[in-house]
PDB file of C-alpha atoms (C1' of nucleotides) in Angstrom:
ATOM      1  CA  MET L   1      84.275 -86.709 -50.272  1.00 97.00           C
ATOM      2  CA  LYS L   2      80.634 -85.979 -49.623  1.00 98.00           C
ATOM      3  CA  LEU L   3      79.234 -85.875 -46.074  1.00 98.00           C
ATOM      4  CA  ALA L   4      75.634 -85.253 -45.063  1.00 98.00           C
ATOM      5  CA  THR L   5      74.179 -84.579 -41.618  1.00 98.00           C
ATOM      6  CA  TRP L   6      70.471 -85.055 -40.938  1.00 98.00           C
ATOM      7  CA  ASN L   7      68.345 -85.044 -37.814  1.00 98.00           C
ATOM      8  CA  VAL L   8      65.840 -87.657 -38.997  1.00 97.00           C
ATOM      9  CA  ASN L   9      63.459 -87.552 -35.983  1.00 97.00           C
ATOM     10  CA  SER L  10      63.024 -91.352 -35.802  1.00 97.00           C
ATOM     11  CA  VAL L  11      64.996 -93.503 -38.228  1.00 97.00           C
ATOM     12  CA  ARG L  12      62.309 -96.205 -38.128  1.00 96.00           C
ATOM     13  CA  ILE L  13      59.601 -93.825 -39.416  1.00 96.00           C
ATOM     14  CA  ARG L  14      62.002 -92.210 -41.875  1.00 97.00           C
ATOM     15  CA  ALA L  15      63.924 -95.268 -43.193  1.00 97.00           C
ATOM     16  CA  GLY L  16      62.284 -94.976 -46.620  1.00 96.00           C
ATOM     17  CA  LEU L  17      63.062 -91.276 -46.995  1.00 97.00           C
ATOM     18  CA  VAL L  18      66.621 -91.851 -45.804  1.00 98.00           C
ATOM     19  CA  ALA L  19      67.122 -94.696 -48.291  1.00 97.00           C
ATOM     20  CA  ASP L  20      65.778 -92.513 -51.119  1.00 97.00           C
ATOM     21  CA  PHE L  21      68.167 -89.739 -50.104  1.00 98.00           C
ATOM     22  CA  LEU L  22      71.146 -92.136 -50.029  1.00 98.00           C
ATOM     23  CA  ALA L  23      70.267 -93.576 -53.437  1.00 98.00           C
ATOM     24  CA  ARG L  24      69.977 -90.104 -54.949  1.00 97.00           C
ATOM     25  CA  GLU L  25      72.841 -88.232 -53.263  1.00 98.00           C
ATOM     26  CA  GLN L  26      75.198 -91.148 -52.593  1.00 98.00           C
ATOM     27  CA  PRO L  27      77.106 -89.433 -49.773  1.00 98.00           C
ATOM     28  CA  ASP L  28      80.211 -91.192 -48.495  1.00 98.00           C
ATOM     29  CA  LEU L  29      78.923 -90.540 -44.972  1.00 98.00           C
ATOM     30  CA  LEU L  30      75.495 -89.802 -43.539  1.00 98.00           C
ATOM     31  CA  LEU L  31      75.427 -88.590 -39.932  1.00 98.00           C
ATOM     32  CA  MET L  32      71.986 -89.071 -38.398  1.00 98.00           C
ATOM     33  CA  GLN L  33      70.632 -87.660 -35.149  1.00 98.00           C
ATOM     34  CA  GLU L  34      67.484 -88.415 -33.136  1.00 97.00           C
ATOM     35  CA  ILE L  35      67.230 -91.958 -34.437  1.00 97.00           C
ATOM     36  CA  LYS L  36      65.001 -92.602 -31.372  1.00 96.00           C
ATOM     37  CA  CYS L  37      65.673 -96.313 -31.053  1.00 96.00           C
ATOM     38  CA  GLU L  38      67.981 -98.828 -29.463  1.00 96.00           C
ATOM     39  CA  ASP L  39      70.793-100.356 -31.524  1.00 96.00           C
ATOM     40  CA  GLY L  40      68.873-103.588 -32.016  1.00 95.00           C
ATOM     41  CA  GLN L  41      65.830-101.762 -33.411  1.00 95.00           C
ATOM     42  CA  PHE L  42      67.857 -99.892 -36.053  1.00 96.00           C
ATOM     43  CA  PRO L  43      66.495-100.595 -39.570  1.00 96.00           C
ATOM     44  CA  GLY L  44      69.837-101.539 -41.147  1.00 95.00           C
ATOM     45  CA  GLU L  45      68.611-103.606 -44.082  1.00 96.00           C
ATOM     46  CA  PRO L  46      67.413-100.852 -46.468  1.00 97.00           C
ATOM     47  CA  PHE L  47      70.761 -99.087 -45.987  1.00 97.00           C
ATOM     48  CA  LYS L  48      72.815-102.267 -46.295  1.00 97.00           C
ATOM     49  CA  ASP L  49      71.005-102.972 -49.585  1.00 97.00           C
ATOM     50  CA  LEU L  50      72.387 -99.656 -50.856  1.00 98.00           C
ATOM     51  CA  GLY L  51      75.898-100.595 -49.759  1.00 98.00           C
ATOM     52  CA  TYR L  52      76.051 -98.683 -46.462  1.00 98.00           C
ATOM     53  CA  HIS L  53      77.587 -99.832 -43.192  1.00 98.00           C
ATOM     54  CA  ALA L  54      76.078 -98.542 -39.931  1.00 98.00           C
ATOM     55  CA  ALA L  55      77.712 -97.461 -36.654  1.00 98.00           C
ATOM     56  CA  ILE L  56      75.024 -96.870 -34.036  1.00 97.00           C
ATOM     57  CA  VAL L  57      74.790 -95.291 -30.589  1.00 97.00           C
ATOM     58  CA  GLY L  58      71.122 -95.685 -29.729  1.00 96.00           C
ATOM     59  CA  GLN L  59      68.891 -95.494 -26.682  1.00 96.00           C
ATOM     60  CA  LYS L  60      65.268 -96.202 -25.966  1.00 94.00           C
ATOM     61  CA  SER L  61      62.741 -93.620 -27.218  1.00 93.00           C
ATOM     62  CA  TYR L  62      64.934 -90.521 -27.323  1.00 94.00           C
ATOM     63  CA  ASN L  63      68.118 -89.118 -28.834  1.00 96.00           C
ATOM     64  CA  GLY L  64      70.401 -91.614 -30.586  1.00 96.00           C
ATOM     65  CA  VAL L  65      72.996 -91.027 -33.322  1.00 97.00           C
ATOM     66  CA  ALA L  66      74.306 -93.178 -36.160  1.00 98.00           C
ATOM     67  CA  VAL L  67      76.803 -92.984 -39.017  1.00 98.00           C
ATOM     68  CA  LEU L  68      76.154 -94.640 -42.359  1.00 98.00           C
ATOM     69  CA  SER L  69      79.191 -95.096 -44.603  1.00 98.00           C
ATOM     70  CA  ARG L  70      80.013 -96.659 -47.947  1.00 97.00           C
ATOM     71  CA  GLU L  71      83.401 -97.743 -46.602  1.00 97.00           C
ATOM     72  CA  PRO L  72      83.926 -99.408 -43.225  1.00 96.00           C
ATOM     73  CA  VAL L  73      84.811 -96.863 -40.543  1.00 97.00           C
ATOM     74  CA  GLU L  74      86.518 -97.242 -37.172  1.00 98.00           C
ATOM     75  CA  VAL L  75      84.506 -96.019 -34.193  1.00 98.00           C
ATOM     76  CA  ARG L  76      86.714 -93.823 -31.983  1.00 98.00           C
ATOM     77  CA  HIS L  77      84.187 -92.641 -29.373  1.00 98.00           C
ATOM     78  CA  ARG L  78      80.610 -93.598 -28.411  1.00 97.00           C
ATOM     79  CA  ALA L  79      80.148 -90.522 -26.230  1.00 97.00           C
ATOM     80  CA  LEU L  80      81.685 -87.069 -26.048  1.00 97.00           C
ATOM     81  CA  PRO L  81      84.768 -87.200 -23.798  1.00 97.00           C
ATOM     82  CA  ASP L  82      83.915 -85.964 -20.248  1.00 94.00           C
ATOM     83  CA  GLN L  83      80.232 -86.500 -21.094  1.00 94.00           C
ATOM     84  CA  GLU L  84      80.147 -90.314 -20.915  1.00 92.00           C
ATOM     85  CA  HIS L  85      77.884 -90.717 -17.890  1.00 89.00           C
ATOM     86  CA  ASP L  86      74.857 -88.572 -18.694  1.00 91.00           C
ATOM     87  CA  GLY L  87      72.872 -91.507 -20.095  1.00 91.00           C
ATOM     88  CA  HIS L  88      72.143 -89.674 -23.360  1.00 94.00           C
ATOM     89  CA  ALA L  89      73.119 -91.102 -26.763  1.00 97.00           C
ATOM     90  CA  ARG L  90      74.281 -87.849 -28.344  1.00 97.00           C
ATOM     91  CA  TYR L  91      77.729 -88.425 -29.853  1.00 97.00           C
ATOM     92  CA  ILE L  92      79.562 -90.880 -32.055  1.00 98.00           C
ATOM     93  CA  GLU L  93      82.980 -90.306 -33.577  1.00 98.00           C
ATOM     94  CA  VAL L  94      84.535 -92.305 -36.400  1.00 98.00           C
ATOM     95  CA  SER L  95      87.722 -92.314 -38.461  1.00 98.00           C
ATOM     96  CA  PHE L  96      87.147 -92.033 -42.201  1.00 97.00           C
ATOM     97  CA  ARG L  97      90.254 -92.076 -44.424  1.00 97.00           C
ATOM     98  CA  ASP L  98      92.406 -89.160 -43.193  1.00 95.00           C
ATOM     99  CA  LEU L  99      89.596 -87.508 -41.216  1.00 98.00           C
ATOM    100  CA  THR L 100      88.010 -87.728 -37.793  1.00 98.00           C
ATOM    101  CA  ILE L 101      84.239 -87.299 -38.027  1.00 98.00           C
ATOM    102  CA  GLY L 102      82.208 -86.338 -34.944  1.00 98.00           C
ATOM    103  CA  ASN L 103      78.422 -86.711 -35.205  1.00 98.00           C
ATOM    104  CA  LEU L 104      76.647 -84.763 -32.468  1.00 98.00           C
ATOM    105  CA  TYR L 105      73.168 -84.084 -31.136  1.00 97.00           C
ATOM    106  CA  LEU L 106      73.538 -81.207 -28.730  1.00 97.00           C
ATOM    107  CA  PRO L 107      70.989 -80.783 -25.900  1.00 96.00           C
ATOM    108  CA  ASN L 108      68.219 -78.331 -26.733  1.00 95.00           C
ATOM    109  CA  GLY L 109      68.429 -76.614 -23.349  1.00 94.00           C
ATOM    110  CA  ASN L 110      64.833 -75.380 -23.165  1.00 92.00           C
ATOM    111  CA  SER L 111      63.594 -78.184 -20.920  1.00 88.00           C
ATOM    112  CA  GLY L 112      64.630 -78.973 -17.371  1.00 86.00           C
ATOM    113  CA  GLY L 113      64.797 -75.388 -16.176  1.00 88.00           C
ATOM    114  CA  ASP L 114      68.149 -73.873 -15.161  1.00 89.00           C
ATOM    115  CA  ASP L 115      69.706 -77.317 -14.765  1.00 89.00           C
ATOM    116  CA  GLY L 116      68.686 -78.238 -18.305  1.00 91.00           C
ATOM    117  CA  TYR L 117      70.213 -75.085 -19.715  1.00 93.00           C
ATOM    118  CA  ARG L 118      73.407 -75.499 -17.681  1.00 94.00           C
ATOM    119  CA  ALA L 119      73.703 -79.043 -19.037  1.00 94.00           C
ATOM    120  CA  LYS L 120      73.604 -77.668 -22.582  1.00 96.00           C
ATOM    121  CA  ILE L 121      76.350 -75.129 -21.869  1.00 96.00           C
ATOM    122  CA  SER L 122      78.431 -77.777 -20.111  1.00 96.00           C
ATOM    123  CA  TRP L 123      78.034 -80.082 -23.133  1.00 97.00           C
ATOM    124  CA  MET L 124      79.221 -77.268 -25.408  1.00 97.00           C
ATOM    125  CA  GLU L 125      82.244 -76.619 -23.196  1.00 97.00           C
ATOM    126  CA  ASN L 126      83.134 -80.315 -23.331  1.00 97.00           C
ATOM    127  CA  LEU L 127      82.825 -80.200 -27.115  1.00 98.00           C
ATOM    128  CA  ARG L 128      85.136 -77.190 -27.250  1.00 98.00           C
ATOM    129  CA  ARG L 129      87.665 -78.963 -25.039  1.00 98.00           C
ATOM    130  CA  HIS L 130      87.544 -82.050 -27.266  1.00 98.00           C
ATOM    131  CA  ALA L 131      87.967 -79.970 -30.425  1.00 98.00           C
ATOM    132  CA  ALA L 132      90.942 -78.185 -28.853  1.00 98.00           C
ATOM    133  CA  ALA L 133      92.519 -81.546 -27.987  1.00 98.00           C
ATOM    134  CA  MET L 134      92.117 -82.748 -31.568  1.00 98.00           C
ATOM    135  CA  LEU L 135      93.701 -79.550 -32.875  1.00 98.00           C
ATOM    136  CA  ASP L 136      96.601 -80.056 -30.452  1.00 98.00           C
ATOM    137  CA  ALA L 137      96.951 -83.590 -31.808  1.00 98.00           C
ATOM    138  CA  GLU L 138      97.023 -82.206 -35.377  1.00 98.00           C
ATOM    139  CA  GLN L 139      93.962 -84.223 -36.356  1.00 98.00           C
ATOM    140  CA  ASP L 140      91.903 -83.074 -39.328  1.00 98.00           C
ATOM    141  CA  PHE L 141      88.234 -83.245 -38.399  1.00 98.00           C
ATOM    142  CA  ILE L 142      84.615 -82.375 -39.051  1.00 98.00           C
ATOM    143  CA  LEU L 143      82.179 -81.863 -36.162  1.00 98.00           C
ATOM    144  CA  ALA L 144      78.693 -81.970 -37.629  1.00 98.00           C
ATOM    145  CA  GLY L 145      75.153 -82.468 -36.473  1.00 98.00           C
ATOM    146  CA  ASP L 146      72.247 -80.820 -34.712  1.00 98.00           C
ATOM    147  CA  TYR L 147      73.864 -78.100 -32.591  1.00 98.00           C
ATOM    148  CA  ASN L 148      70.563 -76.605 -31.428  1.00 97.00           C
ATOM    149  CA  VAL L 149      72.189 -73.184 -31.823  1.00 97.00           C
ATOM    150  CA  CYS L 150      71.256 -70.268 -34.079  1.00 97.00           C
ATOM    151  CA  PRO L 151      74.663 -68.566 -34.217  1.00 97.00           C
ATOM    152  CA  THR L 152      73.358 -65.119 -35.251  1.00 96.00           C
ATOM    153  CA  ASP L 153      70.065 -63.319 -35.811  1.00 95.00           C
ATOM    154  CA  ALA L 154      70.424 -64.140 -39.518  1.00 96.00           C
ATOM    155  CA  ASP L 155      69.955 -67.796 -38.573  1.00 97.00           C
ATOM    156  CA  PHE L 156      66.273 -67.755 -37.671  1.00 97.00           C
ATOM    157  CA  ALA L 157      63.157 -66.237 -39.158  1.00 96.00           C
ATOM    158  CA  LYS L 158      61.737 -63.213 -37.408  1.00 92.00           C
ATOM    159  CA  GLY L 159      59.254 -64.354 -34.820  1.00 88.00           C
ATOM    160  CA  ALA L 160      60.321 -68.005 -34.904  1.00 94.00           C
ATOM    161  CA  LEU L 161      61.977 -67.848 -31.459  1.00 93.00           C
ATOM    162  CA  GLY L 162      61.851 -65.703 -28.340  1.00 90.00           C
ATOM    163  CA  ALA L 163      64.878 -63.704 -27.245  1.00 90.00           C
ATOM    164  CA  ASP L 164      65.524 -65.921 -24.205  1.00 91.00           C
ATOM    165  CA  ASP L 165      65.198 -69.203 -26.089  1.00 94.00           C
ATOM    166  CA  ALA L 166      68.076 -71.575 -25.304  1.00 95.00           C
ATOM    167  CA  LEU L 167      68.934 -71.685 -29.030  1.00 96.00           C
ATOM    168  CA  VAL L 168      69.781 -67.983 -29.194  1.00 96.00           C
ATOM    169  CA  ARG L 169      70.792 -66.840 -25.689  1.00 96.00           C
ATOM    170  CA  PRO L 170      74.052 -64.897 -25.486  1.00 96.00           C
ATOM    171  CA  GLU L 171      75.695 -67.651 -23.387  1.00 96.00           C
ATOM    172  CA  THR L 172      74.711 -70.209 -26.053  1.00 97.00           C
ATOM    173  CA  ARG L 173      76.187 -68.105 -28.827  1.00 97.00           C
ATOM    174  CA  ALA L 174      79.319 -67.424 -26.786  1.00 97.00           C
ATOM    175  CA  ALA L 175      79.819 -71.169 -26.356  1.00 97.00           C
ATOM    176  CA  PHE L 176      79.362 -71.679 -30.119  1.00 98.00           C
ATOM    177  CA  ASN L 177      81.722 -68.795 -30.898  1.00 98.00           C
ATOM    178  CA  ALA L 178      84.295 -70.349 -28.568  1.00 98.00           C
ATOM    179  CA  LEU L 179      84.339 -73.285 -30.994  1.00 98.00           C
ATOM    180  CA  ILE L 180      84.611 -71.017 -34.019  1.00 98.00           C
ATOM    181  CA  TRP L 181      87.418 -69.024 -32.430  1.00 98.00           C
ATOM    182  CA  LEU L 182      89.489 -72.171 -32.029  1.00 98.00           C
ATOM    183  CA  GLY L 183      89.861 -71.785 -35.783  1.00 98.00           C
ATOM    184  CA  LEU L 184      86.934 -73.880 -36.996  1.00 98.00           C
ATOM    185  CA  THR L 185      84.917 -72.976 -40.095  1.00 98.00           C
ATOM    186  CA  ASP L 186      81.114 -73.055 -40.289  1.00 98.00           C
ATOM    187  CA  ALA L 187      80.897 -74.701 -43.738  1.00 98.00           C
ATOM    188  CA  VAL L 188      77.515 -73.258 -44.720  1.00 98.00           C
ATOM    189  CA  ARG L 189      78.386 -69.684 -43.771  1.00 98.00           C
ATOM    190  CA  ALA L 190      81.822 -69.926 -45.383  1.00 98.00           C
ATOM    191  CA  LEU L 191      80.190 -70.358 -48.794  1.00 98.00           C
ATOM    192  CA  HIS L 192      76.900 -68.486 -48.186  1.00 97.00           C
ATOM    193  CA  PRO L 193      77.790 -65.625 -45.836  1.00 96.00           C
ATOM    194  CA  ASN L 194      74.612 -63.591 -46.095  1.00 90.00           C
ATOM    195  CA  ASP L 195      71.675 -65.699 -47.298  1.00 93.00           C
ATOM    196  CA  PRO L 196      68.854 -66.549 -44.927  1.00 94.00           C
ATOM    197  CA  LEU L 197      69.334 -70.315 -44.781  1.00 97.00           C
ATOM    198  CA  TYR L 198      67.375 -72.669 -42.558  1.00 98.00           C
ATOM    199  CA  THR L 199      67.705 -76.361 -41.761  1.00 98.00           C
ATOM    200  CA  PHE L 200      64.663 -76.812 -39.484  1.00 98.00           C
ATOM    201  CA  TRP L 201      61.019 -75.831 -39.704  1.00 97.00           C
ATOM    202  CA  ASP L 202      58.649 -76.663 -36.853  1.00 96.00           C
ATOM    203  CA  TYR L 203      55.724 -78.965 -37.625  1.00 95.00           C
ATOM    204  CA  GLN L 204      53.408 -76.442 -35.971  1.00 92.00           C
ATOM    205  CA  ALA L 205      51.717 -73.253 -37.094  1.00 91.00           C
ATOM    206  CA  GLY L 206      52.568 -73.690 -40.792  1.00 93.00           C
ATOM    207  CA  ALA L 207      56.246 -72.940 -40.184  1.00 95.00           C
ATOM    208  CA  TRP L 208      57.376 -74.599 -43.437  1.00 96.00           C
ATOM    209  CA  GLN L 209      54.695 -72.940 -45.600  1.00 95.00           C
ATOM    210  CA  ARG L 210      55.597 -69.558 -44.096  1.00 95.00           C
ATOM    211  CA  ASP L 211      59.352 -70.279 -44.220  1.00 96.00           C
ATOM    212  CA  ARG L 212      59.669 -69.612 -40.500  1.00 96.00           C
ATOM    213  CA  GLY L 213      62.761 -71.733 -40.042  1.00 97.00           C
ATOM    214  CA  LEU L 214      65.941 -72.018 -38.009  1.00 97.00           C
ATOM    215  CA  ARG L 215      69.547 -72.760 -39.003  1.00 98.00           C
ATOM    216  CA  ILE L 216      70.648 -75.108 -36.250  1.00 98.00           C
ATOM    217  CA  ASP L 217      72.331 -78.003 -38.098  1.00 98.00           C
ATOM    218  CA  HIS L 218      75.972 -77.219 -38.744  1.00 98.00           C
ATOM    219  CA  ALA L 219      79.241 -78.691 -40.000  1.00 98.00           C
ATOM    220  CA  LEU L 220      82.361 -77.215 -38.403  1.00 98.00           C
ATOM    221  CA  LEU L 221      85.644 -77.918 -40.175  1.00 98.00           C
ATOM    222  CA  SER L 222      89.165 -77.891 -38.783  1.00 98.00           C
ATOM    223  CA  PRO L 223      91.535 -75.547 -40.670  1.00 98.00           C
ATOM    224  CA  ARG L 224      93.096 -77.973 -43.154  1.00 98.00           C
ATOM    225  CA  VAL L 225      89.662 -79.437 -43.944  1.00 98.00           C
ATOM    226  CA  ALA L 226      88.239 -75.958 -44.503  1.00 98.00           C
ATOM    227  CA  GLU L 227      90.884 -75.407 -47.181  1.00 98.00           C
ATOM    228  CA  ARG L 228      89.384 -78.403 -49.027  1.00 98.00           C
ATOM    229  CA  LEU L 229      85.736 -77.219 -48.838  1.00 98.00           C
ATOM    230  CA  VAL L 230      84.196 -77.036 -52.303  1.00 98.00           C
ATOM    231  CA  ALA L 231      80.403 -77.061 -51.883  1.00 98.00           C
ATOM    232  CA  VAL L 232      77.525 -77.114 -49.428  1.00 98.00           C
ATOM    233  CA  ASP L 233      73.872 -77.846 -50.056  1.00 98.00           C
ATOM    234  CA  ILE L 234      70.844 -77.653 -47.802  1.00 98.00           C
ATOM    235  CA  ALA L 235      68.413 -80.271 -49.088  1.00 98.00           C
ATOM    236  CA  ARG L 236      65.263 -78.201 -48.527  1.00 97.00           C
ATOM    237  CA  ALA L 237      63.175 -80.428 -50.802  1.00 97.00           C
ATOM    238  CA  GLU L 238      63.201 -83.115 -48.084  1.00 98.00           C
ATOM    239  CA  ARG L 239      60.925 -80.922 -45.953  1.00 97.00           C
ATOM    240  CA  ASP L 240      58.201 -81.073 -48.645  1.00 96.00           C
ATOM    241  CA  LYS L 241      58.042 -84.875 -48.766  1.00 96.00           C
ATOM    242  CA  PRO L 242      55.237 -86.896 -47.175  1.00 95.00           C
ATOM    243  CA  GLN L 243      55.799 -87.446 -43.445  1.00 95.00           C
ATOM    244  CA  PRO L 244      59.098 -85.537 -43.363  1.00 96.00           C
ATOM    245  CA  SER L 245      61.516 -84.906 -40.525  1.00 97.00           C
ATOM    246  CA  ASP L 246      61.339 -81.343 -39.193  1.00 97.00           C
ATOM    247  CA  HIS L 247      65.053 -81.042 -40.149  1.00 98.00           C
ATOM    248  CA  VAL L 248      66.588 -81.354 -43.630  1.00 98.00           C
ATOM    249  CA  PRO L 249      70.044 -82.684 -44.596  1.00 98.00           C
ATOM    250  CA  VAL L 250      73.080 -80.425 -44.822  1.00 98.00           C
ATOM    251  CA  VAL L 251      75.496 -81.774 -47.446  1.00 98.00           C
ATOM    252  CA  VAL L 252      79.184 -80.824 -47.463  1.00 98.00           C
ATOM    253  CA  SER L 253      81.660 -81.689 -50.229  1.00 98.00           C
ATOM    254  CA  ILE L 254      85.386 -81.807 -49.452  1.00 98.00           C
ATOM    255  CA  MET L 255      88.225 -82.369 -51.929  1.00 97.00           C
ATOM    256  CA  ASP L 256      89.824 -85.792 -51.472  1.00 93.00           C
TER     257      ASP L 256
ATOM    258  C1'  DA X   1      48.273 -66.059 -23.373  1.00 62.06           C
ATOM    259  C1'  DT X   2      47.668 -70.332 -25.656  1.00 62.06           C
ATOM    260  C1'  DG X   3      47.949 -73.891 -29.010  1.00 62.06           C
ATOM    261  C1'  DA X   4      49.248 -75.514 -33.076  1.00 62.06           C
ATOM    262  C1'  DC X   5      52.310 -81.015 -34.633  1.00 62.06           C
ATOM    263  C1'  DA X   6      54.987 -85.252 -34.448  1.00 62.06           C
ATOM    264  C1'  DT X   7      57.183 -89.133 -32.099  1.00 62.06           C
ATOM    265  C1'  DT X   8      57.642 -92.794 -28.385  1.00 62.06           C
ATOM    266  C1'  DC X   9      55.877 -95.785 -24.878  1.00 62.06           C
ATOM    267  C1'  DA X  10      52.186 -97.031 -23.213  1.00 62.06           C
ATOM    268  C1'  DG X  11      47.626 -98.065 -23.444  1.00 62.06           C
ATOM    269  C1'  DC X  12      42.964 -94.618 -24.789  1.00 62.06           C
ATOM    270  C1'  DG X  13      47.246 -89.598 -21.943  1.00 62.06           C
ATOM    271  C1'  DA X  14      52.274 -87.972 -20.694  1.00 62.06           C
ATOM    272  C1'  DA X  15      56.803 -86.539 -21.922  1.00 62.06           C
ATOM    273  C1'  DT X  16      59.807 -84.406 -25.189  1.00 62.06           C
ATOM    274  C1'  DG X  17      61.087 -81.558 -28.735  1.00 62.06           C
ATOM    275  C1'  DA X  18      63.014 -76.399 -30.818  1.00 62.06           C
TER     276       DA X  18
END
DNA sequence: ATGACATTCAGCGAATGA
C-alpha cells in the first residue's frame, strides 16, 4: 500500500502537476492539503480520468484538504474531533481497507499573535487526544499531512527559521513529542534517522537553490502499521518543476 | 531591519502563508 501526502498550495493551479504525479507514482492514496477552494471548485476530472475518487473538505480561498484514492473510501470525519467549530477545513479522515487514514493541515501558529499560537497548540492537543482514542479502540492508523512542526534542529536548514518561530518553539515540539510518545512512529525518521531531509522550501530568497528547507510534512504510524513500514520517499524533484508548490510529496509504502 | 514570492479575492492592493 502506497500513500502520499502533499501540501499542493492550490489544487486548481497544481492540477496538472498532481495528475502527472499520480500517473507516475500511482499511490493508492494521495492526501492533499491547502487545496484553497470550495468543494464545488475542486478539479476532479483530471484525477477521475486516472481512476481516482475524491473526498473533499474545502473552504473558500484558504486551507482545505482532500483525499484521492484508487478504491472508494468511507469518510469517517470531516473535522478533527473537538475542533469542529473553528471554521477551518483542516482535517479529513477516511477508512481504507484495514486502516484509518487522517489527513491534516495543522495551523501554522505564526499569525494571530498569542491567540493564533494558542490555537495551534490546542489543535495539537486535540490531535493527540484523538490519536489516543484510536489507540484505545485498537484501530490501526496513519496521521499524515502538513504538521507545520520541525521536530528537531535537524529538521530545518540553519538560518531558515528564528528560534521563536511557531514551527520550532519548545511548546510546539513538546506537543509533537506527546504524539510520538503515545507510541507513534515518524515514518521518515524511522528509515532515515540522521539525514538532513526537507519537505518545504520557501518561494523567497532562493530557498530551494540554496537548499534552505524545512521538514514539516510528516506521516505518523500507529504501532502495528509501523511494523509494516517498508519505504519512504521525499519527492524532491517536484520542487524543480515549473510553477511548483512550496512543499513536495512524502511517499510512504506499507506492506499489505 | 527589511524584503524577497506565491496564491486568493477582489479589482489595480490586502491578507495569508512558514
